[in-house]
Amino acid sequence: MKRLLKDVRVIDFSWIGAGSYTTKILADLGADVIKIETAARLDTLRLTKPFKDGISGVNRSGYFADRNSSKRSITLNAKHPEGLALAKRLAADAHLVTNNFTPGVMDKLGLGYEALRNVNPSLVYASMSVQGAEGPDKNALGYGLTIAAVTGLLHMTGLPGREPAGTGTNYPDHIPNPGHTAFAILAALRHQRRTGQGQFIDLAQVESTQSMMGPDLMDYFANGVVQTRRGNRHPERAPQGVYRCAGADRWIALSVCSDEQWLALADALRLQAPPQWNGLPGRLAEHDAIDAAIQVATCAWDACDLAAVLQARGIAAGMVQDARDVLERDPQLAARGHWVTLDHPEVGPSTYNSAPYRYSQACSTPTSPAPLLGQHTREVCRELLGLDDPAIDQLTRDGVLA
C-alpha cells in the first residue's frame, strides 16, 4: 500500500514530546522527516528513561524511540554560519519546517518564518510554542504537565477535598497538541499542493489543550459553575469506578449508564440492589455502600474474566492493564497489528506503536526504528546538499556537522 506523504519532505527542529510526536505522525505516513540535532544540546528525550536493558545512552531511550520512528537524524550546528547556510539549503527544497521552541528562538538563529520564506516562498512553517507567538505570555516556558496546570485540566483530576492528582502523564504532549498540529499541517500541505502557497502555522499548546475541555468551560460561561475534582464519580453514570480484583494489583474499571445495566451488574456480581437505586447519581441513597459491595464482589474475580462477562452484558468494563498486558494479552491490539517490531542498530529488535488509525488503501505503520544521533548526516549531505566525503569530513572537523 502507498504512503500518503511519501513526496513530502520535513525539516524538523522540534524536540522532546509534542513536537516530536507531531512529526512522527507525518513520518509514519511516509514523509521524509529529517530531524535536525546537535550533540551540543541533545534532545531531552534521548536522556529520558526507560533505557534498553537499564543502560543509559543517547541511542537507548524507549521514550525517544517511540516519538521518532521513521525519521532520519543529522547533526547540524545552526549557530555556526556554515551550519546556518546548510540549514537554509535544506529548507529551500522542503515542504515543511517545524519547531516547538519559544517564540523568537528560531528568529535569533536566522531560521524564522520570514527568513526561510525568502528562500522558499511555498514553505509551510509550523511553530508550536506553549502560549503562541503573540500575547503577554508568549515567552512562557513549559511542557505537558505545566500546560495541564495552566489550562485547569489538573484542577479537575483527583479526589474531592484533596490536592490535584494529575493525569499520570504529560497528556497535552500525547493527544491534543500533536493531534491539532498534525491536522493543521495536513490542511496547509493540501493548500500548498493546490495553490503553491505557503502558510505560517502558529499553534499555542495551551489553546489546543483547552479545546479538550469544552463542556466544562461552557458550564462556567453559561451557568457560572466551576467544575472540580470528583475522583471516579460521573455526573450522569453510577456506579462508576475502579475496583480491586483477585491477584496482586489487579483492577477493573466499569461504568453503568442505565437502570438496565445496573440490574445486569447486580445480577453478575450477585449484589442486592436496593429498591431506591436506579442507576442515576442524582437519586442515589447508598452510593458508598454500593461501591463497597461491588468492591467485595470483584475481589473474587479475575479482572480479565470479569471484564468479558460484563461486556457480554452490555456494561462498559475493562481490566486495568499494565505494560506487559497491553503488549502480550490485549487481543484487540494484536488483531489490528498495532505493535510493530523494528531492528534498532544499537539496541536490537524493539517494539513500536503503530498509528491509532488504519487506511483502506494506504499504510501508516512505522517504516524504520528511531535514528541514532546523527545516523544519516553523511547520507543527507550527499543526497540533498550535494557534498562529497572530503567536504563532509571537513565540516565535521570544523564543528558544523556536530
Coordinates of C-alpha atoms in Angstrom, one line a residue:
M1 CA 0.0 0.0 0.0
K2 CA 1.1 3.6 -0.7
R3 CA 2.4 6.1 1.8
L4 CA 0.2 9.2 1.7
L5 CA 3.0 11.6 2.4
K6 CA 5.8 9.9 0.5
D7 CA 6.6 13.0 -1.6
V8 CA 6.7 15.4 1.4
R9 CA 10.0 16.5 3.0
V10 CA 10.1 17.9 6.5
I11 CA 13.0 19.7 8.2
D12 CA 12.3 19.0 11.8
F13 CA 13.7 21.3 14.5
S14 CA 11.2 20.1 17.1
W15 CA 12.2 18.0 20.2
I16 CA 11.0 16.5 23.4
G17 CA 7.3 15.4 23.4
A18 CA 4.6 17.2 21.4
G19 CA 6.7 18.4 18.5
S20 CA 8.4 15.1 18.0
Y21 CA 5.1 13.2 18.1
T22 CA 3.7 15.6 15.5
T23 CA 6.4 14.8 13.1
K24 CA 6.3 11.1 13.9
I25 CA 2.7 11.1 12.7
L26 CA 3.9 12.6 9.4
A27 CA 6.9 10.2 9.2
D28 CA 4.8 7.1 9.7
L29 CA 2.6 8.3 6.8
G30 CA 5.7 8.3 4.6
A31 CA 7.1 11.9 4.9
D32 CA 10.8 12.2 4.7
V33 CA 11.3 13.8 8.2
I34 CA 14.9 15.0 8.7
K35 CA 15.4 15.6 12.4
I36 CA 18.0 18.4 13.0
E37 CA 20.0 17.6 16.1
T38 CA 23.3 18.7 17.7
A39 CA 25.5 16.9 20.2
A40 CA 26.0 20.2 21.9
R41 CA 22.3 20.3 23.0
L42 CA 20.7 16.9 22.9
D43 CA 17.0 16.3 22.6
T44 CA 16.0 15.8 26.2
L45 CA 14.1 12.6 25.3
R46 CA 17.4 11.0 24.3
L47 CA 18.4 11.2 28.0
T48 CA 15.0 10.1 29.4
K49 CA 14.1 6.7 30.9
P50 CA 13.3 3.9 30.2
F51 CA 16.6 2.8 28.7
K52 CA 17.0 -0.6 26.9
D53 CA 18.4 -3.1 29.5
G54 CA 18.6 -0.3 32.0
I55 CA 21.7 1.0 30.3
S56 CA 21.7 4.8 29.7
G57 CA 22.8 6.2 26.4
V58 CA 21.8 8.8 23.8
N59 CA 20.5 6.0 21.5
R60 CA 18.9 3.8 24.1
S61 CA 15.8 5.7 25.3
G62 CA 12.5 4.0 24.7
Y63 CA 10.7 7.3 25.1
F64 CA 12.8 8.9 22.4
A65 CA 12.3 5.8 20.2
D66 CA 8.5 5.9 20.5
R67 CA 8.4 9.6 19.4
N68 CA 10.9 9.3 16.5
S69 CA 10.2 6.3 14.4
S70 CA 10.6 6.5 10.6
K71 CA 12.8 9.7 10.8
R72 CA 16.3 10.5 9.7
S73 CA 18.7 12.3 12.0
I74 CA 21.5 14.7 11.1
T75 CA 23.7 16.6 13.5
L76 CA 24.0 20.2 12.4
N77 CA 25.2 23.3 14.4
A78 CA 22.9 26.0 13.2
K79 CA 24.7 28.6 15.3
H80 CA 27.7 28.2 13.1
P81 CA 27.5 30.4 9.9
E82 CA 28.1 27.4 7.6
G83 CA 25.6 25.3 9.6
L84 CA 23.0 28.1 9.2
A85 CA 23.7 28.1 5.4
L86 CA 23.3 24.4 5.2
A87 CA 20.0 24.5 7.2
K88 CA 18.6 27.1 4.8
R89 CA 19.6 25.0 1.8
L90 CA 17.7 22.1 3.3
A91 CA 14.7 24.3 3.9
A92 CA 14.8 25.7 0.4
D93 CA 13.7 22.3 -1.0
A94 CA 11.4 21.3 1.8
H95 CA 7.6 21.3 2.0
L96 CA 7.5 21.9 5.8
V97 CA 9.7 23.2 8.6
T98 CA 8.6 22.5 12.2
N99 CA 9.7 23.6 15.7
N100 CA 8.3 23.8 19.2
F101 CA 10.7 26.4 20.7
T102 CA 9.7 29.6 22.5
P103 CA 8.8 32.4 20.0
G104 CA 11.9 34.2 18.9
V105 CA 14.4 31.3 19.2
M106 CA 14.3 30.4 15.5
D107 CA 14.4 34.0 14.5
K108 CA 17.6 34.5 16.5
L109 CA 19.1 31.6 14.8
G110 CA 18.2 33.1 11.4
L111 CA 15.7 30.3 10.7
G112 CA 12.4 32.1 11.4
Y113 CA 9.5 32.0 9.0
E114 CA 10.3 35.3 7.3
A115 CA 14.0 34.2 6.7
L116 CA 13.0 30.8 5.3
R117 CA 10.1 32.2 3.2
N118 CA 12.7 34.3 1.4
V119 CA 14.5 31.1 0.2
N120 CA 11.3 29.0 -0.2
P121 CA 8.1 31.1 -0.8
S122 CA 5.8 28.0 -0.8
L123 CA 7.1 26.7 2.6
V124 CA 4.7 25.6 5.3
Y125 CA 6.2 26.6 8.6
A126 CA 4.7 25.2 11.8
S127 CA 5.6 26.6 15.2
M128 CA 4.0 25.1 18.3
S129 CA 5.0 27.1 21.4
V130 CA 3.3 26.9 24.8
Q131 CA 1.3 30.2 24.5
G132 CA 1.7 31.1 20.8
A133 CA 3.6 33.8 19.1
E134 CA 1.5 36.7 20.4
G135 CA 0.2 38.0 23.7
P136 CA 1.6 38.8 27.1
D137 CA 2.5 35.2 27.9
K138 CA 4.2 34.4 24.6
N139 CA 7.6 33.8 26.2
A140 CA 6.2 31.3 28.7
L141 CA 8.2 28.1 29.0
G142 CA 6.6 24.7 29.8
Y143 CA 5.8 21.2 28.8
G144 CA 2.8 18.8 29.2
L145 CA 2.3 19.0 32.9
T146 CA 2.7 22.8 33.1
I147 CA 0.3 23.1 30.2
A148 CA -2.2 20.9 32.0
A149 CA -1.9 23.1 35.1
V150 CA -2.3 26.4 33.3
T151 CA -5.4 25.2 31.4
G152 CA -7.1 24.0 34.5
L153 CA -7.0 20.3 33.4
L154 CA -5.1 19.3 36.6
H155 CA -7.6 21.2 38.8
M156 CA -10.2 18.6 37.8
T157 CA -8.1 15.5 38.5
G158 CA -8.0 13.7 41.8
L159 CA -10.3 13.1 44.8
P160 CA -12.7 15.7 46.2
G161 CA -11.1 17.7 49.0
R162 CA -7.6 16.7 48.1
E163 CA -4.8 18.2 46.1
P164 CA -4.9 17.7 42.3
A165 CA -3.5 14.3 41.4
G166 CA -2.6 15.0 37.8
T167 CA -3.2 12.8 34.8
G168 CA -0.3 10.4 35.4
T169 CA 1.4 11.5 32.1
N170 CA 2.0 14.6 30.0
Y171 CA -1.4 14.3 28.4
P172 CA -1.1 17.5 26.3
D173 CA 2.1 16.2 24.8
H174 CA 0.4 13.0 23.6
I175 CA -3.1 13.8 22.4
P176 CA -4.3 17.4 21.9
N177 CA -1.2 19.2 20.8
P178 CA 0.3 16.8 18.3
G179 CA -3.1 15.9 17.0
H180 CA -4.2 19.5 16.4
T181 CA -0.8 20.5 14.9
A182 CA -0.7 17.5 12.5
F183 CA -4.3 18.3 11.4
A184 CA -3.3 21.9 10.7
I185 CA -0.2 20.8 8.8
L186 CA -2.1 18.4 6.6
A187 CA -4.6 21.2 5.7
A188 CA -1.7 23.6 4.9
L189 CA 0.1 21.0 2.8
R190 CA -3.1 20.4 0.9
H191 CA -3.4 24.2 0.3
Q192 CA 0.3 24.2 -0.8
R193 CA -0.3 21.4 -3.3
R194 CA -3.4 23.1 -4.8
T195 CA -2.1 26.7 -4.9
G196 CA 1.7 26.6 -4.4
Q197 CA 1.3 29.0 -1.5
G198 CA 2.9 28.5 1.9
Q199 CA 1.5 29.0 5.4
F200 CA 2.7 30.0 8.8
I201 CA 1.0 27.9 11.5
D202 CA 1.2 29.4 15.0
L203 CA -0.2 26.8 17.4
A204 CA -0.5 27.6 21.1
Q205 CA -0.4 24.4 23.0
V206 CA -2.4 25.8 25.9
E207 CA -5.2 26.6 23.5
S208 CA -5.4 23.2 21.8
T209 CA -5.4 21.6 25.3
Q210 CA -8.2 23.8 26.4
S211 CA -10.3 22.7 23.4
M212 CA -10.5 19.3 25.1
M213 CA -12.4 20.8 28.0
G214 CA -15.2 22.4 26.1
P215 CA -18.2 21.1 28.2
D216 CA -16.5 22.3 31.4
L217 CA -15.7 25.7 30.0
M218 CA -19.2 26.1 28.7
D219 CA -20.7 25.1 32.1
Y220 CA -18.8 28.0 33.5
F221 CA -19.6 30.5 30.8
A222 CA -23.3 29.6 30.7
N223 CA -24.0 28.6 34.3
G224 CA -21.2 30.0 36.4
V225 CA -20.3 26.5 37.5
V226 CA -16.6 25.8 38.2
Q227 CA -16.0 22.0 37.8
T228 CA -13.7 20.5 40.4
R229 CA -12.3 17.1 41.4
R230 CA -14.7 14.2 41.8
G231 CA -12.4 11.2 41.6
N232 CA -14.0 8.4 39.6
R233 CA -17.6 9.8 40.1
H234 CA -19.5 10.8 37.0
P235 CA -22.4 13.3 36.9
E236 CA -24.6 11.0 34.8
R237 CA -23.3 7.5 35.4
A238 CA -23.3 5.2 38.5
P239 CA -21.8 3.1 39.7
Q240 CA -18.5 4.1 38.1
G241 CA -15.1 3.4 39.4
V242 CA -12.0 1.2 39.6
Y243 CA -12.3 -1.9 41.7
R244 CA -9.8 -4.3 43.0
C245 CA -9.9 -7.9 41.6
A246 CA -8.1 -11.1 42.5
G247 CA -4.3 -11.1 42.4
A248 CA -1.6 -8.6 43.1
D249 CA -2.5 -5.1 42.0
R250 CA -5.2 -6.2 39.6
W251 CA -8.2 -3.9 39.0
I252 CA -11.2 -3.4 36.8
A253 CA -12.8 -0.2 35.6
L254 CA -16.6 -0.1 35.0
S255 CA -19.3 2.4 34.3
V256 CA -23.0 1.9 34.5
C257 CA -25.1 4.1 32.2
S258 CA -28.7 2.9 32.7
D259 CA -31.0 1.1 35.0
E260 CA -30.8 -2.0 32.8
Q261 CA -27.0 -2.1 33.1
W262 CA -27.3 -1.7 36.8
L263 CA -29.6 -4.7 37.1
A264 CA -27.2 -6.7 34.9
L265 CA -24.2 -5.7 37.0
A266 CA -26.1 -6.6 40.2
D267 CA -27.0 -10.0 38.8
A268 CA -23.5 -10.7 37.5
L269 CA -21.9 -9.9 40.9
R270 CA -24.8 -11.3 42.9
L271 CA -25.5 -7.9 44.6
Q272 CA -28.6 -7.0 46.4
A273 CA -30.0 -4.0 44.5
P274 CA -31.8 -1.6 47.0
P275 CA -35.2 -0.5 45.7
Q276 CA -34.3 3.2 45.7
W277 CA -31.3 2.6 43.5
N278 CA -32.0 3.3 39.9
G279 CA -28.5 4.0 38.4
L280 CA -28.8 7.8 38.4
P281 CA -26.3 9.6 40.6
G282 CA -28.8 12.4 41.5
R283 CA -31.0 9.9 43.2
L284 CA -28.5 7.6 44.9
A285 CA -29.2 7.0 48.6
E286 CA -26.5 4.4 49.2
H287 CA -23.7 5.3 46.8
D288 CA -20.8 4.5 49.2
A289 CA -22.5 1.3 50.4
I290 CA -23.0 0.1 46.8
D291 CA -19.3 0.9 46.0
A292 CA -18.2 -1.2 49.0
A293 CA -20.5 -4.1 48.0
I294 CA -19.1 -4.0 44.4
Q295 CA -15.5 -4.0 45.8
V296 CA -16.2 -7.1 47.9
A297 CA -17.7 -8.9 44.9
T298 CA -15.0 -8.0 42.4
C299 CA -12.2 -9.2 44.7
A300 CA -13.3 -12.8 43.9
W301 CA -12.9 -12.4 40.2
D302 CA -10.0 -12.4 37.7
A303 CA -10.1 -8.9 36.2
C304 CA -9.9 -10.2 32.6
D305 CA -12.7 -12.8 33.1
L306 CA -14.9 -10.3 34.8
A307 CA -14.4 -7.7 32.0
A308 CA -15.5 -10.3 29.5
V309 CA -18.6 -11.2 31.5
L310 CA -19.7 -7.6 32.0
Q311 CA -19.0 -6.6 28.4
A312 CA -21.2 -9.5 27.3
R313 CA -24.0 -8.0 29.4
G314 CA -23.6 -4.6 27.7
I315 CA -21.7 -2.9 30.5
A316 CA -18.7 -0.7 29.8
A317 CA -15.9 -2.5 31.6
G318 CA -12.2 -3.2 31.1
M319 CA -9.3 -4.7 33.0
V320 CA -6.7 -2.1 34.1
Q321 CA -3.7 -3.4 32.1
D322 CA 0.0 -3.0 32.8
A323 CA 2.6 -2.7 30.1
R324 CA 3.0 -6.5 29.8
D325 CA -0.8 -7.0 29.5
V326 CA -1.0 -4.4 26.7
L327 CA 1.8 -6.0 24.8
E328 CA 1.0 -9.6 25.3
R329 CA -2.6 -10.1 26.3
D330 CA -4.7 -7.5 24.5
P331 CA -6.5 -9.3 21.7
Q332 CA -7.8 -6.1 20.1
L333 CA -4.4 -4.6 19.7
A334 CA -3.0 -7.9 18.4
A335 CA -5.8 -8.3 15.9
R336 CA -5.2 -4.8 14.5
G337 CA -1.4 -5.3 14.2
H338 CA -0.8 -2.4 16.5
W339 CA 2.6 -3.4 17.6
V340 CA 5.5 -3.4 15.2
T341 CA 9.0 -4.8 15.8
L342 CA 11.8 -2.9 14.2
D343 CA 15.5 -3.7 14.4
H344 CA 17.3 -0.8 16.0
P345 CA 21.0 -0.6 15.1
E346 CA 22.1 -0.3 18.8
V347 CA 19.5 -1.9 21.0
G348 CA 18.3 -4.6 18.5
P349 CA 14.6 -5.6 17.9
S350 CA 12.3 -3.1 19.6
T351 CA 8.6 -2.7 19.8
Y352 CA 6.9 0.4 18.3
N353 CA 3.4 1.7 18.3
S354 CA 1.5 1.9 15.0
A355 CA -0.8 4.9 14.4
P356 CA -4.2 4.6 16.1
Y357 CA -6.0 4.6 12.7
R358 CA -6.0 2.5 9.5
Y359 CA -6.4 3.4 5.9
S360 CA -8.1 1.0 3.4
Q361 CA -5.6 1.9 0.7
A362 CA -2.6 3.4 2.5
C363 CA -0.1 2.5 5.1
S364 CA 0.6 4.3 8.4
T365 CA 2.9 1.8 10.3
P366 CA 6.4 2.8 11.2
T367 CA 8.9 2.1 8.4
S368 CA 12.2 2.3 10.4
P369 CA 13.4 2.5 14.0
A370 CA 14.3 5.7 15.7
P371 CA 17.6 7.0 14.4
L372 CA 20.9 7.0 16.1
L373 CA 22.2 10.5 16.9
G374 CA 23.4 11.9 13.5
Q375 CA 23.0 8.5 11.9
H376 CA 22.0 10.0 8.5
T377 CA 24.3 13.1 8.4
R378 CA 26.5 11.8 5.7
E379 CA 23.6 10.4 3.7
V380 CA 21.6 13.6 3.8
C381 CA 24.6 15.8 3.0
R382 CA 25.3 13.7 -0.1
E383 CA 21.8 13.3 -1.2
L384 CA 20.3 16.7 -0.6
L385 CA 23.2 19.1 -0.3
G386 CA 25.5 17.6 -2.9
L387 CA 28.5 17.3 -0.6
D388 CA 31.2 14.8 -1.1
D389 CA 33.0 12.9 1.6
P390 CA 36.0 15.2 1.9
A391 CA 33.7 18.2 2.3
I392 CA 31.6 16.4 4.9
D393 CA 34.7 15.3 6.8
Q394 CA 36.0 18.9 6.9
L395 CA 32.6 20.3 8.1
T396 CA 32.6 17.7 10.8
R397 CA 36.1 18.7 11.9
D398 CA 35.1 22.4 11.9
G399 CA 32.2 21.6 14.2
V400 CA 29.5 22.4 11.6
L401 CA 28.2 18.8 11.4
A402 CA 28.3 18.1 15.1

